[in-house]
């Protein structure tokens, strides 16, 4: 008998016998994979947006989740509906955008649903917001969101956001103040992606998905 390594010594152990012919391969150890678009248990560590980047400007579409709270009976009750936020910025250089001076406009679930239907029909729509409505700042800032089809019939559209801020509260038509305007052309494919996002998100902005996912 010949020993190439004493028992318990430093020699390598003998290899395992090969599996029988036709037997399945041995199981492999699983690996944990984390991706940036995988939600955590609370959903607070995930940041997702859809961006459209053009020569003169860019826009981002973001989702603001609905908020829930517990009532005295321990039930989860909708506290505030969510919305779809559009952010637009002008270009400062190739592939660079001035997000520090962006314009933003958040659509409610109802407005977003109307936008999706208008986009499907290749027609325009507009919405007006007064962030100070119901307060002493009423009329101080006015926002206008306009979507209009491209005239070339390509199926694309223009997304426009204008913001007007008055310098005083007298409400005069010529009251000086800051004005901004952002416009981004969106191709047919990009508009289709936005429309599909809206259709998917609208019931969730209203909180109806909680009826099926809440434990």
Coordinates of C-alpha atoms in Angstrom, one line a residue:
X1 CA 0.0 0.0 0.0
X2 CA 1.2 3.5 -0.8
X3 CA 0.1 6.6 1.2
X4 CA 0.5 10.0 -0.6
X5 CA -0.5 11.9 2.6
X6 CA -0.8 10.8 6.1
X7 CA -4.4 10.9 7.6
X8 CA -5.0 14.3 9.0
X9 CA -2.0 15.7 7.2
X10 CA -1.7 18.5 4.7
X11 CA -2.7 16.5 1.6
X12 CA -5.9 17.4 -0.3
X13 CA -8.9 15.2 0.3
X14 CA -9.9 12.7 -2.4
X15 CA -12.4 14.2 -4.9
X16 CA -16.0 13.1 -4.6
X17 CA -17.2 10.3 -6.8
X18 CA -18.9 11.5 -10.0
X19 CA -22.7 11.5 -10.1
X20 CA -24.4 8.6 -11.8
X21 CA -25.1 9.0 -15.5
X22 CA -28.3 11.0 -16.1
X23 CA -28.5 12.3 -12.5
X24 CA -29.3 16.1 -12.0
X25 CA -26.4 18.4 -11.3
X26 CA -25.8 19.2 -7.6
X27 CA -27.5 22.4 -6.3
X28 CA -25.4 25.6 -6.5
X29 CA -25.2 28.1 -3.6
X30 CA -27.6 31.0 -4.1
X31 CA -26.3 34.5 -4.5
X32 CA -28.1 37.6 -3.2
X33 CA -28.5 40.2 -5.9
X34 CA -29.6 43.8 -5.2
X35 CA -30.8 46.1 -7.9
X36 CA -31.5 49.8 -7.7
X37 CA -35.1 49.4 -8.7
X38 CA -36.0 46.8 -6.1
X39 CA -38.1 48.1 -3.3
X40 CA -37.2 47.7 0.3
X41 CA -39.8 46.6 2.8
X42 CA -40.7 50.2 3.5
X43 CA -40.2 51.4 -0.1
X44 CA -38.3 54.5 1.2
X45 CA -34.9 53.7 -0.3
X46 CA -36.0 53.5 -3.9
X47 CA -35.8 56.4 -6.3
X48 CA -37.2 55.9 -9.8
X49 CA -37.9 58.4 -12.6
X50 CA -38.4 58.4 -16.3
X51 CA -36.3 60.9 -18.2
X52 CA -36.5 62.5 -21.7
X53 CA -33.4 64.4 -22.7
X54 CA -33.3 66.6 -25.7
X55 CA -30.9 69.3 -27.1
X56 CA -32.6 72.3 -25.6
X57 CA -34.2 70.8 -22.5
X58 CA -35.2 67.7 -20.5
X59 CA -38.0 66.4 -18.4
X60 CA -38.4 63.8 -15.7
X61 CA -41.6 62.0 -14.7
X62 CA -41.8 60.9 -11.0
X63 CA -44.4 59.3 -8.8
X64 CA -45.4 60.7 -5.5
X65 CA -46.9 57.8 -3.5
X66 CA -50.3 57.9 -1.7
X67 CA -50.0 58.3 2.1
X68 CA -51.9 56.2 4.6
X69 CA -52.4 56.5 8.4
X70 CA -53.9 54.3 11.1
X71 CA -57.3 55.2 12.6
X72 CA -58.4 54.5 16.1
X73 CA -59.6 51.1 15.0
X74 CA -56.2 50.1 13.6
X75 CA -57.4 50.4 10.0
X76 CA -55.2 51.8 7.3
X77 CA -56.9 54.9 5.9
X78 CA -55.9 57.1 2.9
X79 CA -54.5 60.3 4.3
X80 CA -53.4 61.9 1.0
X81 CA -53.6 60.8 -2.6
X82 CA -50.5 60.6 -4.6
X83 CA -49.6 62.4 -7.8
X84 CA -47.4 62.3 -10.9
X85 CA -44.7 65.0 -10.9
X86 CA -43.3 66.5 -14.1
X87 CA -40.0 68.4 -13.8
X88 CA -38.6 70.3 -16.7
X89 CA -35.2 72.0 -17.1
X90 CA -33.4 73.9 -19.9
X91 CA -30.1 72.8 -21.3
X92 CA -26.9 74.7 -20.4
X93 CA -24.5 72.6 -22.5
X94 CA -24.5 69.3 -24.3
X95 CA -25.9 66.6 -22.0
X96 CA -26.1 69.2 -19.1
X97 CA -29.3 70.7 -17.7
X98 CA -30.1 73.4 -15.3
X99 CA -32.1 71.4 -12.7
X100 CA -31.5 74.1 -10.1
X101 CA -33.9 76.4 -12.0
X102 CA -36.4 73.7 -13.1
X103 CA -40.2 74.1 -13.3
X104 CA -42.3 71.4 -11.7
X105 CA -46.0 70.5 -12.0
X106 CA -47.7 67.7 -10.1
X107 CA -50.8 66.1 -11.7
X108 CA -53.5 64.6 -9.5
X109 CA -54.8 61.2 -10.3
X110 CA -57.8 62.7 -12.1
X111 CA -55.6 65.0 -14.2
X112 CA -53.2 62.2 -15.0
X113 CA -56.0 60.0 -16.2
X114 CA -57.3 62.8 -18.4
X115 CA -53.8 63.3 -19.8
X116 CA -53.4 59.6 -20.6
X117 CA -56.7 59.6 -22.5
X118 CA -55.8 62.8 -24.4
X119 CA -52.4 61.4 -25.3
X120 CA -54.1 58.2 -26.6
X121 CA -56.3 60.4 -28.8
X122 CA -53.3 62.5 -30.0
X123 CA -55.0 65.7 -28.6
X124 CA -53.8 68.4 -26.3
X125 CA -54.8 69.4 -22.8
X126 CA -53.9 72.0 -20.2
X127 CA -54.1 72.3 -16.4
X128 CA -53.8 75.4 -14.2
X129 CA -52.6 75.3 -10.5
X130 CA -52.5 78.0 -7.9
X131 CA -50.2 76.7 -5.1
X132 CA -51.5 79.4 -2.8
X133 CA -55.2 78.7 -3.3
X134 CA -57.2 78.9 -0.1
X135 CA -54.5 80.9 1.7
X136 CA -53.3 84.5 1.9
X137 CA -50.9 83.7 -0.9
X138 CA -53.6 83.1 -3.4
X139 CA -52.7 84.3 -6.9
X140 CA -49.1 85.0 -6.0
X141 CA -47.9 82.1 -8.1
X142 CA -49.6 80.5 -11.1
X143 CA -48.6 77.4 -12.9
X144 CA -49.7 76.2 -16.3
X145 CA -49.1 72.7 -17.8
X146 CA -49.8 72.3 -21.5
X147 CA -49.4 69.2 -23.7
X148 CA -49.9 69.8 -27.4
X149 CA -49.4 67.4 -30.4
X150 CA -46.6 68.1 -32.8
X151 CA -47.9 69.6 -36.1
X152 CA -46.0 67.2 -38.2
X153 CA -48.3 64.3 -37.4
X154 CA -45.6 62.1 -36.1
X155 CA -47.5 61.3 -32.9
X156 CA -45.1 63.2 -30.7
X157 CA -46.0 66.1 -28.5
X158 CA -44.6 69.1 -26.7
X159 CA -44.7 69.3 -22.9
X160 CA -44.8 72.9 -21.6
X161 CA -44.7 74.3 -18.1
X162 CA -44.9 78.0 -17.4
X163 CA -44.7 79.6 -13.9
X164 CA -45.6 83.2 -13.1
X165 CA -44.8 84.7 -9.7
X166 CA -46.0 88.2 -8.8
X167 CA -43.8 90.6 -6.9
X168 CA -46.7 92.0 -4.8
X169 CA -50.2 91.0 -3.9
X170 CA -52.2 93.7 -5.6
X171 CA -53.2 91.3 -8.4
X172 CA -52.6 93.8 -11.2
X173 CA -52.3 92.5 -14.7
X174 CA -48.9 94.2 -15.1
X175 CA -47.7 93.4 -11.7
X176 CA -44.0 92.6 -12.1
X177 CA -42.5 89.3 -11.1
X178 CA -40.6 86.3 -12.2
X179 CA -41.6 84.2 -15.2
X180 CA -40.3 81.0 -16.4
X181 CA -41.1 78.7 -19.4
X182 CA -39.9 75.3 -20.2
X183 CA -40.7 73.2 -23.2
X184 CA -39.5 69.7 -24.1
X185 CA -40.4 67.8 -27.3
X186 CA -41.4 64.2 -26.7
X187 CA -41.3 61.5 -29.4
X188 CA -44.1 59.1 -30.1
X189 CA -42.3 56.3 -28.3
X190 CA -41.5 58.4 -25.3
X191 CA -45.1 59.7 -25.1
X192 CA -46.3 56.1 -25.3
X193 CA -44.0 55.1 -22.4
X194 CA -45.3 58.1 -20.3
X195 CA -48.9 57.1 -21.1
X196 CA -48.4 53.5 -20.0
X197 CA -46.8 54.7 -16.8
X198 CA -49.7 57.0 -16.1
X199 CA -52.3 54.2 -16.7
X200 CA -50.4 51.9 -14.4
X201 CA -50.0 54.5 -11.7
X202 CA -53.4 56.1 -11.5
X203 CA -55.2 53.4 -9.4
X204 CA -52.1 53.3 -7.1
X205 CA -52.2 57.1 -6.7
X206 CA -55.7 56.7 -5.4
X207 CA -54.6 54.0 -3.0
X208 CA -56.7 51.1 -4.4
X209 CA -53.7 48.8 -4.6
X210 CA -53.7 48.7 -0.8
X211 CA -56.9 46.8 -0.8
X212 CA -55.0 43.8 -2.3
X213 CA -51.5 44.2 -0.8
X214 CA -52.2 45.3 2.7
X215 CA -51.7 42.6 5.4

